[in-house]
Short mmCIF file of C-alpha atoms and ligand atoms in Angstrom, two decimals:
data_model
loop_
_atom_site.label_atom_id
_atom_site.label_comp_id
_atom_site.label_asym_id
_atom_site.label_seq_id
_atom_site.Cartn_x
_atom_site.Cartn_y
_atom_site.Cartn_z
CA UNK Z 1 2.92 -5.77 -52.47
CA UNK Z 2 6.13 -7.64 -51.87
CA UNK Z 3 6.98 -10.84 -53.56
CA UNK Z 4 9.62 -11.76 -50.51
CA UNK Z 5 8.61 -14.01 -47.69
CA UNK Z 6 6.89 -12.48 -44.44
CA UNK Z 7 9.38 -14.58 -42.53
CA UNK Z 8 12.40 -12.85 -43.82
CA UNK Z 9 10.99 -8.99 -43.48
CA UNK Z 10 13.27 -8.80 -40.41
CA UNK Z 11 16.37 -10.73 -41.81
CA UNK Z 12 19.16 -8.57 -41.63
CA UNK Z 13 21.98 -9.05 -44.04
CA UNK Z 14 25.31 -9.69 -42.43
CA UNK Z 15 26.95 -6.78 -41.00
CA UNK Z 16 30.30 -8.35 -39.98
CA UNK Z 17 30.72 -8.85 -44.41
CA UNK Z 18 29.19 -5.47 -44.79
CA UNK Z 19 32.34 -3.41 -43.16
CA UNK Z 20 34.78 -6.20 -44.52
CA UNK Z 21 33.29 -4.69 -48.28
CA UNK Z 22 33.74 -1.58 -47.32
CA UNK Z 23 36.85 -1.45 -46.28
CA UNK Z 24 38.31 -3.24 -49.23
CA UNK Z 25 36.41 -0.77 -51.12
CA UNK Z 26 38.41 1.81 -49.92
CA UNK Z 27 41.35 -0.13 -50.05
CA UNK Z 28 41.40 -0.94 -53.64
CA UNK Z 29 40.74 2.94 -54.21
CA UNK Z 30 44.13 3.09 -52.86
CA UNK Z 31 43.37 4.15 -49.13
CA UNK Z 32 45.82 2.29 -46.39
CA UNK Z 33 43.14 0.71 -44.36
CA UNK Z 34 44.06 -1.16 -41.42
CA UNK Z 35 41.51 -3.90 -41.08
CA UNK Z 36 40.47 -5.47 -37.87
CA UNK Z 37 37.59 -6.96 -39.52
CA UNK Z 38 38.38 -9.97 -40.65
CA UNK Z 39 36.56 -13.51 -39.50
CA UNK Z 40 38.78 -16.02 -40.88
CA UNK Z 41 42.51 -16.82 -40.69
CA UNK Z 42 44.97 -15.06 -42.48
CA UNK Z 43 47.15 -18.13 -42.74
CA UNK Z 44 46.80 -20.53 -46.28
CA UNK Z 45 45.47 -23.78 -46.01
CA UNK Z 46 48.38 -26.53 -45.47
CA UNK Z 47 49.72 -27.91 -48.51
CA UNK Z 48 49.15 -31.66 -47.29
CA UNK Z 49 45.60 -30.77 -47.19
CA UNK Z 50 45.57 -29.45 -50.17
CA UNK Z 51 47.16 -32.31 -52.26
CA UNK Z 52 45.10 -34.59 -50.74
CA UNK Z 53 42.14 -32.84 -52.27
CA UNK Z 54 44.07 -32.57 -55.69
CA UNK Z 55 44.57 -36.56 -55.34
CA UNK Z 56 41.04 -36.91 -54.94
CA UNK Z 57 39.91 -34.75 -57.79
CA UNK Z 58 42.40 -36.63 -59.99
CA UNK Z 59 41.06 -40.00 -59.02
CA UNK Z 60 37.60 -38.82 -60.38
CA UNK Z 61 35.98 -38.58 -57.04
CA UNK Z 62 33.89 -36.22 -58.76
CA UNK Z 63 30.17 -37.43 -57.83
CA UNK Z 64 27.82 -37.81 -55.23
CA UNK Z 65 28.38 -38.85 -51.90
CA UNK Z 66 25.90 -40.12 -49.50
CA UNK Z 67 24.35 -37.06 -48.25
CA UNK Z 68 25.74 -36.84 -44.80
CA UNK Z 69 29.22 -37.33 -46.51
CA UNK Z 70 31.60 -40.21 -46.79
CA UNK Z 71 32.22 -42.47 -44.61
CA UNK Z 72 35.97 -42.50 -44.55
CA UNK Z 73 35.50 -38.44 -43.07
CA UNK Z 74 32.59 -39.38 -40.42
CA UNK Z 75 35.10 -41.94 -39.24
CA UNK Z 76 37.65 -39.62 -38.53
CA UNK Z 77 35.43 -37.33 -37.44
CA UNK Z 78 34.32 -39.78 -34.46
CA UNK Z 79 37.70 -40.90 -33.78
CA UNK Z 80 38.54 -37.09 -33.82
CA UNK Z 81 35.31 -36.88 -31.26
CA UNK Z 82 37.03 -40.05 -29.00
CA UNK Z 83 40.62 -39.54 -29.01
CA UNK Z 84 40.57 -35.60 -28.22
CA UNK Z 85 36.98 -35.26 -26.33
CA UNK Z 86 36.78 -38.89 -25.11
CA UNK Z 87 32.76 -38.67 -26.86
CA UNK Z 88 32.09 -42.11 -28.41
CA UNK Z 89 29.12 -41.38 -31.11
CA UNK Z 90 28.25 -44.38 -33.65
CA UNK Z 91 29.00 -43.21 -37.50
CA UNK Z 92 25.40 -42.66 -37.73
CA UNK Z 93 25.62 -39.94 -35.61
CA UNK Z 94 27.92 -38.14 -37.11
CA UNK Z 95 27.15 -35.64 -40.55
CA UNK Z 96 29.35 -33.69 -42.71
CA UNK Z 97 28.12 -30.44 -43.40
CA UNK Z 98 28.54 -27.44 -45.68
CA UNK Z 99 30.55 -25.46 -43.34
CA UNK Z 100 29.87 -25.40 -39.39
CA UNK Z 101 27.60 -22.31 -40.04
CA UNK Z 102 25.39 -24.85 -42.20
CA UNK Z 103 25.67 -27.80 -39.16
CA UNK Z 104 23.72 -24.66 -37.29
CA UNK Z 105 21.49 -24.38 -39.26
CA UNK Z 106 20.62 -28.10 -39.83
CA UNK Z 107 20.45 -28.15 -36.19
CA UNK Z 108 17.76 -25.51 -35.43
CA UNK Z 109 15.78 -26.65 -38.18
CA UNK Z 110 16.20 -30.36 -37.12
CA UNK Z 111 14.74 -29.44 -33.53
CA UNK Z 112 12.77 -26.42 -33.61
CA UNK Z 113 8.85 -25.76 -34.32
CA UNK Z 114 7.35 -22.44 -35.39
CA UNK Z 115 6.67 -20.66 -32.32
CA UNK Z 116 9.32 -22.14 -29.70
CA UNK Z 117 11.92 -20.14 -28.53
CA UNK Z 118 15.51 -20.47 -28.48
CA UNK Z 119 17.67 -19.10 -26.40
CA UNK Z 120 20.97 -16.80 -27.53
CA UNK Z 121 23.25 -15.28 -24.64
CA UNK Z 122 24.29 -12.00 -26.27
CA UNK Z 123 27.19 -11.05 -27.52
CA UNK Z 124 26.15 -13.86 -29.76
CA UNK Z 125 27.66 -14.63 -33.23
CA UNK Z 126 25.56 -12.77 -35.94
CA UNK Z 127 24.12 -15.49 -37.49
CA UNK Z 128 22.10 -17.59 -34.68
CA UNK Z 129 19.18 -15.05 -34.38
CA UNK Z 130 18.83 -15.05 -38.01
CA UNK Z 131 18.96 -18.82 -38.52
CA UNK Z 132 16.70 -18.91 -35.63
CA UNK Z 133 13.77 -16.44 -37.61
CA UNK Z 134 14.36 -18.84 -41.28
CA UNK Z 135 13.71 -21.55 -39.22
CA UNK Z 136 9.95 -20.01 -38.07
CA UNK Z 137 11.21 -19.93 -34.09
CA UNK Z 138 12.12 -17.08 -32.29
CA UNK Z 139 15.10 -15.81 -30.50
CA UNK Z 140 15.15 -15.04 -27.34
CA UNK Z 141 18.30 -13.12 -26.12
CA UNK Z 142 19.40 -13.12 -22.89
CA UNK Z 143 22.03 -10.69 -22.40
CA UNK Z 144 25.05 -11.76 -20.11
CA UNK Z 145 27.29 -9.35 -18.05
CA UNK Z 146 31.16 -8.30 -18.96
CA UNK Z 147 31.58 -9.06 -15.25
CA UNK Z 148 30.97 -12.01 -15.72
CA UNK Z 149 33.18 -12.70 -18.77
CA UNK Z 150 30.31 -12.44 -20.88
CA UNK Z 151 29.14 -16.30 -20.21
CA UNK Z 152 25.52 -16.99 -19.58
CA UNK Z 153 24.82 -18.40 -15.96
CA UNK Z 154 22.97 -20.94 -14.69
CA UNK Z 155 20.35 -18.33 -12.85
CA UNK Z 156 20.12 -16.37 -15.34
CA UNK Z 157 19.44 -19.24 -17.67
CA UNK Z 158 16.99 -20.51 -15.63
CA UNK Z 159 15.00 -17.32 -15.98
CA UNK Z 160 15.13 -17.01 -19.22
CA UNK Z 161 13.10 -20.10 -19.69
CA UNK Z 162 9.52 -20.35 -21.08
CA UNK Z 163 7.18 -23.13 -21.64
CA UNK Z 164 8.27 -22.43 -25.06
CA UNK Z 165 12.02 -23.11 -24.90
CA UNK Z 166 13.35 -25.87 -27.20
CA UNK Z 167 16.77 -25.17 -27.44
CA UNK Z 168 19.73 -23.17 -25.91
CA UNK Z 169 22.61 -21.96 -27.96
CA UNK Z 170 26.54 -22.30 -26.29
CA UNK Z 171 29.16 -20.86 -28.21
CA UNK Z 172 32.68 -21.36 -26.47
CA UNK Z 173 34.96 -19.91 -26.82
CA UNK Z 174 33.25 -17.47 -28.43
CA UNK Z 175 33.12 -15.24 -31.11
CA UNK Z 176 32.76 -12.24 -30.58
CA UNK Z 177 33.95 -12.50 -27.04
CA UNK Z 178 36.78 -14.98 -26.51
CA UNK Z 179 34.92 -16.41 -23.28
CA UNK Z 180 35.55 -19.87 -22.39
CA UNK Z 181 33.25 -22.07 -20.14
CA UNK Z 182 34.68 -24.14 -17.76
CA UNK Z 183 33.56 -27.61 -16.60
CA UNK Z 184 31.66 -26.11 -13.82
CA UNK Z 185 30.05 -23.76 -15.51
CA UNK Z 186 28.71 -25.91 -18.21
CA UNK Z 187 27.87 -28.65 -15.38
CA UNK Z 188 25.57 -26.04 -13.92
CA UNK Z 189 24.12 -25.10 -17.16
CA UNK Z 190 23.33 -28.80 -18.55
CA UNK Z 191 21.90 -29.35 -14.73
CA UNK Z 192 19.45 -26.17 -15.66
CA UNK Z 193 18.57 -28.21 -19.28
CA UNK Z 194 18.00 -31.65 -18.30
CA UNK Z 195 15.65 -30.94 -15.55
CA UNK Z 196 13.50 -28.32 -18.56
CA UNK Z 197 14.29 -31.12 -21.60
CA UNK Z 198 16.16 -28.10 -23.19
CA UNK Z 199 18.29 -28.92 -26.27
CA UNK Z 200 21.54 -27.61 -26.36
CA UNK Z 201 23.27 -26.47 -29.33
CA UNK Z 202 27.07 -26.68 -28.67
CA UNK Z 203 29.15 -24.44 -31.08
CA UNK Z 204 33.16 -25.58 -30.73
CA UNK Z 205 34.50 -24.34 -33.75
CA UNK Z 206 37.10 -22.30 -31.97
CA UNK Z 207 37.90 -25.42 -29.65
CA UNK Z 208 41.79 -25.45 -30.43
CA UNK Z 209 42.15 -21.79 -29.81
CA UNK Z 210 42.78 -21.32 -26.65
CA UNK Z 211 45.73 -19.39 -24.36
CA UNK Z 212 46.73 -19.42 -21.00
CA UNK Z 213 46.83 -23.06 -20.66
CA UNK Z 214 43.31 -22.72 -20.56
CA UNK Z 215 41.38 -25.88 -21.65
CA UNK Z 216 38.46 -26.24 -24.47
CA UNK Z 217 35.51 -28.56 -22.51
CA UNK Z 218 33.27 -29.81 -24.74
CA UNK Z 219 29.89 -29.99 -23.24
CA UNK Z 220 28.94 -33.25 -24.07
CA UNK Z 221 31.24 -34.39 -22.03
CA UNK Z 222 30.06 -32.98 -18.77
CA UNK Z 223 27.89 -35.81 -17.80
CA UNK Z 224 25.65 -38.84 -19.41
CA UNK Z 225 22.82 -36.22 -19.62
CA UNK Z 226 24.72 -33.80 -21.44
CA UNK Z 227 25.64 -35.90 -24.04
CA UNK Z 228 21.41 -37.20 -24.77
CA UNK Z 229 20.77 -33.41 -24.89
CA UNK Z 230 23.40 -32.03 -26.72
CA UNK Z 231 24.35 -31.15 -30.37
CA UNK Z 232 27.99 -30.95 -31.02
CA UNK Z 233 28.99 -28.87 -33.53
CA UNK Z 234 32.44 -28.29 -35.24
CA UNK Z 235 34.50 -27.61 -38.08
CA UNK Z 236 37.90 -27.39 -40.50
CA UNK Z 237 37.34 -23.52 -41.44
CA UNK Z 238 39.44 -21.98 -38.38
CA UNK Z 239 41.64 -24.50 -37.10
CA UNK Z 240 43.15 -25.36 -40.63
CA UNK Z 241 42.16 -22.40 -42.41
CA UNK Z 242 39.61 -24.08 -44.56
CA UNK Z 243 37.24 -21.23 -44.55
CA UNK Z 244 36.77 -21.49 -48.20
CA UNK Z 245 35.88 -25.37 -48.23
CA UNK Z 246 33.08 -25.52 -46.39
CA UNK Z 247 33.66 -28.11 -43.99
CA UNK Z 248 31.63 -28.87 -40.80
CA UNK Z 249 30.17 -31.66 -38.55
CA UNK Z 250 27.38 -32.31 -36.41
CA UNK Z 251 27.44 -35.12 -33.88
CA UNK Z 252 24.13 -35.03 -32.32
CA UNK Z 253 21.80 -37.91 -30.22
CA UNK Z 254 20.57 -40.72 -32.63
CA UNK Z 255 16.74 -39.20 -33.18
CA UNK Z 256 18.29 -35.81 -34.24
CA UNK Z 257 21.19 -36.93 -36.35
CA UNK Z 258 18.15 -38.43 -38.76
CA UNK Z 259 16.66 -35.84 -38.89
CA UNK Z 260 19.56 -33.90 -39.76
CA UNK Z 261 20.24 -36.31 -42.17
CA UNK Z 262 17.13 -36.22 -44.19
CA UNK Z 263 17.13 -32.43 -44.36
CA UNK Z 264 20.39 -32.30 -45.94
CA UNK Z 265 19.45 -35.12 -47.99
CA UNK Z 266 16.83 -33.09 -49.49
CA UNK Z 267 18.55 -29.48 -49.42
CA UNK Z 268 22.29 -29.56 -50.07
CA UNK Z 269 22.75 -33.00 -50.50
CA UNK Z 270 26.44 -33.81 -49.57
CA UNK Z 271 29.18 -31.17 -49.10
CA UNK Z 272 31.69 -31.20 -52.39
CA UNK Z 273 32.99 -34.38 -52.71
CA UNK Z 274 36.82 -33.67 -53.56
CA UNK Z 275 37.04 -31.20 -50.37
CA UNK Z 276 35.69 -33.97 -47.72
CA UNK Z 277 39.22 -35.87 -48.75
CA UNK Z 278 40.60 -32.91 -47.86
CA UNK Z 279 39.05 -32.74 -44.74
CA UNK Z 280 40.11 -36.43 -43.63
CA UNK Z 281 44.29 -35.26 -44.34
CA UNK Z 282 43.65 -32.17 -42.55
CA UNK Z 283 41.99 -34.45 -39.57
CA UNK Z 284 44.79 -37.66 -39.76
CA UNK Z 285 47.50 -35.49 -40.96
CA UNK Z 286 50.10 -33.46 -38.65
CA UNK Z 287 48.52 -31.46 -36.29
CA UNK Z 288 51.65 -29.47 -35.40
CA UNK Z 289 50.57 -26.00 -37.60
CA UNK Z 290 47.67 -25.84 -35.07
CA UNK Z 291 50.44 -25.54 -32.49
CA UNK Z 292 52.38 -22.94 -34.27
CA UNK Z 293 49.14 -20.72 -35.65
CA UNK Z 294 47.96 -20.67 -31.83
CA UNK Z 295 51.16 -19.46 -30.81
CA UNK Z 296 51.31 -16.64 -33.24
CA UNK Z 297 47.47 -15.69 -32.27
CA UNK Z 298 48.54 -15.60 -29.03
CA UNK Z 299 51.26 -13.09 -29.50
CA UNK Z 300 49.40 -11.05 -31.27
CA UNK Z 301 46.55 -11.35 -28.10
CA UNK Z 302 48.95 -10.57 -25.72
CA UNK Z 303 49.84 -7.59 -27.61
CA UNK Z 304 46.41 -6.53 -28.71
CA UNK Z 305 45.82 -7.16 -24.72
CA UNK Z 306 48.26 -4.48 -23.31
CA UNK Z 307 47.78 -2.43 -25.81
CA UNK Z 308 43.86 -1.62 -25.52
CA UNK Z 309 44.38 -2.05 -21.72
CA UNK Z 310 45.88 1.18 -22.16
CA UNK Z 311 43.57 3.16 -23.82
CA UNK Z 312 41.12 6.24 -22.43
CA UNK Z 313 37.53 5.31 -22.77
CA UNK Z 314 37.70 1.71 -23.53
CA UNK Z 315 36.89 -1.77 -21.38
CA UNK Z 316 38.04 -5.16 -22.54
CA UNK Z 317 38.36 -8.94 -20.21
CA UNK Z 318 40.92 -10.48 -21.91
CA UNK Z 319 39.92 -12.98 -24.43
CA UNK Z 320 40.65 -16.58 -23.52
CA UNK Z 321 39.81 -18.30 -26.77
CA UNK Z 322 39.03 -17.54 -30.88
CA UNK Z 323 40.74 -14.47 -32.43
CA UNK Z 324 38.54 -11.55 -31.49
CA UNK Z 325 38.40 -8.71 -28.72
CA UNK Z 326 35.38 -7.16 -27.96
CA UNK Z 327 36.00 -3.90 -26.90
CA UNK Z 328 33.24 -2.23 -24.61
CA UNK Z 329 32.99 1.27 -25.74
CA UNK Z 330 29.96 2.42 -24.07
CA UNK Z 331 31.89 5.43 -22.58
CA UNK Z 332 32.59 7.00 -25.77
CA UNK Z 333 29.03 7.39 -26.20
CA UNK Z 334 28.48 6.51 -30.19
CA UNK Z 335 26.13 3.76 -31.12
CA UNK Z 336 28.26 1.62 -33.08
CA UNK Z 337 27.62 1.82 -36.14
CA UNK Z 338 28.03 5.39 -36.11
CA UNK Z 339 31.69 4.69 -34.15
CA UNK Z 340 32.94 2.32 -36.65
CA UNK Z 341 31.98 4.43 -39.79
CA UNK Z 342 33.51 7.11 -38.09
CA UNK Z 343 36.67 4.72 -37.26
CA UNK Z 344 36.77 3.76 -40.56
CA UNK Z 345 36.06 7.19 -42.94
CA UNK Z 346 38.05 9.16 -40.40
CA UNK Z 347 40.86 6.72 -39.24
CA UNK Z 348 41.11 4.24 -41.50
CA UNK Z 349 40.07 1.58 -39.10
CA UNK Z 350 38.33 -0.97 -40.05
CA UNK Z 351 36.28 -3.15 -37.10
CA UNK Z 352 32.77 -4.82 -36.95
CA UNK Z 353 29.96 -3.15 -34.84
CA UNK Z 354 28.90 -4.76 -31.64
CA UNK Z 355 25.23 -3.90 -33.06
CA UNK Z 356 26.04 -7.19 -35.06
CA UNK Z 357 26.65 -9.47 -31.81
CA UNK Z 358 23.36 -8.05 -29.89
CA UNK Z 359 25.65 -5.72 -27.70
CA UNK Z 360 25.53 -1.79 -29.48
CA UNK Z 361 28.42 -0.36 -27.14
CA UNK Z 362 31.27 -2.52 -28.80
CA UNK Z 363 32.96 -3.28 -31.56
CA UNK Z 364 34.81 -6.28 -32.52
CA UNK Z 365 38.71 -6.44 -33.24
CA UNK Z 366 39.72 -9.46 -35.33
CA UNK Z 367 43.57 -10.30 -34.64
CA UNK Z 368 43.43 -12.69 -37.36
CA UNK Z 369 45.42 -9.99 -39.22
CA UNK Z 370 49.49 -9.11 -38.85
CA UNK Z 371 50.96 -7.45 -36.16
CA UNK Z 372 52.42 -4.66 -38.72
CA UNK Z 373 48.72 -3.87 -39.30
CA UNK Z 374 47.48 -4.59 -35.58
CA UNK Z 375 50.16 -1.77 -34.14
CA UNK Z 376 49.29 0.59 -37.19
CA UNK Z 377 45.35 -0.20 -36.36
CA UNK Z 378 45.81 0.40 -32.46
CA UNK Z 379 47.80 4.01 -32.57
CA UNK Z 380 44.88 5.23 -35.09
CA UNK Z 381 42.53 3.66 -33.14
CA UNK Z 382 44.06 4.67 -29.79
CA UNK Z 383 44.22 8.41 -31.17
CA UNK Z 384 40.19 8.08 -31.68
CA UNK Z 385 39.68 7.30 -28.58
CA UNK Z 386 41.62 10.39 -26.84
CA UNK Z 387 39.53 12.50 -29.38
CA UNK Z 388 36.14 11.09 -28.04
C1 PLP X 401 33.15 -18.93 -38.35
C2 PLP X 401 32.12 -19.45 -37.43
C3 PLP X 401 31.27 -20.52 -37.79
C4 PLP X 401 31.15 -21.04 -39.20
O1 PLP X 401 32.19 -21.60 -39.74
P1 PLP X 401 32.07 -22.29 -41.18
O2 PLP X 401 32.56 -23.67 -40.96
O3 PLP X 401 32.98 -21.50 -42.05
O4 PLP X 401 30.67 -22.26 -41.64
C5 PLP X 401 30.39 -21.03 -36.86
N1 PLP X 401 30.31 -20.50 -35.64
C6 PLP X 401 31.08 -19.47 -35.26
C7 PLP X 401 30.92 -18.93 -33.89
C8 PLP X 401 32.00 -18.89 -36.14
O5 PLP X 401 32.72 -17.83 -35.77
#
């Protein structure tokens, strides 16, 4: 007899913080890992940001907020929304949540009944099948082709479709590939969920990271249909390094934002109140650090890039977007779990298995991380690969 819920017997606990433990494990016993594993940004959070959060604690703005946050912050969250995205969304539409990963959640439980299904092209982050099963729906992952730069397409969208779909789940650029959709691509995909009244959950937290002058299209803003259907969602953790604040929003069409609304209301309530102020400097303050942070990511890419083109046994398409690689290592032959605990015990590697992002022959390479440890990481990593 098991006291734990039926609906979380096949919950897995998250694998991407799993090998992040282990590694600092080994590092704090003194071992010179070189970690690749990393999900956040190694830069601090900007000092404005910061002292506008100390202002606000000192003030006393201690208490509750209204549950969807304050108003000042969903104000610049929708002029955020219209100057940069040209989406115009009512303050009503518009919620602050407990981190982006919680504006997910919110989401799928806002719109989804036991028993419909919800799409997830795979590699997928490692957290929207899971969110999926606590809500009582069910995954259904589709998985999409590194010819195709690992984006879903319209066809193959179209197949994947049951009478059961509610919602699909777009992630771009994406973790754990870097893809970016373009405007045609996401036309042809909103084309595909208007005609099946498919929700779609649009995941942009990576929006400002993006190289080769390629641009971020948000996919609300693809046509008048888009926007009724879709669920923007979006965040402070990776563009100002806010990880530890947990800051995200959720603009979604009128019916769902209530709904959003009143589960929050009676779950988290509002997200702390000191760090929304935060949030509203980090949103209205200067926006240059994004600027320079993108252009040492991109350095680091470009190395990263050459680098792994080189190696025996290994496939990569070059990442357009977020601070990952995934690295295709299907010819090496190791399921990958079994490849990175061998990367790591043997090499001192650290990297995340593609197991965790619904594709087994990968892993993923974070260059969120200094090029010191990057070029240290690659030779050891470079040298497992001529050994397999
Ligand atoms: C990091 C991440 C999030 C969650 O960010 P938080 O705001 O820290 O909750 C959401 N989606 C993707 C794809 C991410 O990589």
């Amino acid at each position: 007899m098991s006291f734990i819920a039926e609906k979380f017997s096949e919950i897995a606990p998250s694998q991407t913080l799993a090998i992040t433990a282990a590694a600092k494990k080994m590092r704090d016993e003194g071992q010179d890992v070189a970690s690749f594993g990393a999900g956040e940004p190694d830069f601090d959070t900007p000092q404005h940001i910061k002292d506008a959060c100390i202002e606000a604690l000192q003030d006393g703005k201690t208490k509750y907020t209204p549950a969807t946050g304050i108003p000042e912050l969903k104000e610049a969250v929708a002029a955020k929304f219209l100057l940069e995205n040209g989406l115009e969304y009512e303050e009503s539409q518009i919620s602050i949540n407990c981190g982006a990963k919680h504006s997910c959640y919110n989401a799928i439980l806002a719109c989804c009944d036991p028993e419909d299904e919800v799409i997830i092209p795979a590699p997928y982050w490692t957290s929207y099948p899971e969110m999926v099963r606590l809500s009582g729906a069910e995954p259904y992952v589709v998985e999409t082709k590194r010819e195709n730069g690992w984006k879903l397409t319209a066809d193959e969208f179209e197949e994947a479709i049951s009478g059961r779909t509610r919602m699909l789940i777009l992630n771009s650029p994406n973790n754990p590939t870097g893809s970016v959709y373009s405007k045609e691509e996401l036309e042809a995909l909103v084309e595909v969920a208007e005609s099946e009244d498919i929700i779609i959950l649009s995941d942009e937290i990576y929006e400002k990271l993006v190289y080769n002058d390629k641009k971020h299209v948000s996919t609300a803003t693809v046509s008048e249909a888009a926007k009724n259907l879709t669920i923007t969602i979006n965040g402070l953790s990776k563009v100002y390094s806010m990880t530890g604040w947990r800051l995200g929003y959720t603009a979604a069409p009128p019916e769902i934002a209530k709904a959003i609304g009143i589960i929050q209301s009676h779950t988290t309530s509002n997200p702390t109140s000191f760090a929304q102020w935060g949030g509203i400097a980090a949103l209205q303050g200067d926006q240059n650090m994004i600027t320079d942070m993108v252009e040492e990511y991109d350095m680091r890419r470009q190395y990263m890039m050459s680098r792994l083109q080189g190696i025996k046994n290994v496939d990569v398409v070059e990442p357009e977007g977020a601070f990952y690689f995934l690295v295709d290592t299907t010819k090496i032959g190791l399921n990958s779990m079994n490849l990175t605990e061998k990367l790591l015990s043997r090499y001192l590697v650290a990297a995340v298995p593609g197991a965790a992002f619904g594709y087994d022959q990968s892993i993923r390479l974070s260059y969120a991380t200094s090029l010191d440890i990057i070029k240290k990481g690659l030779d050891r990593f470079e040298e497992f690969c001529h050994a397999h």
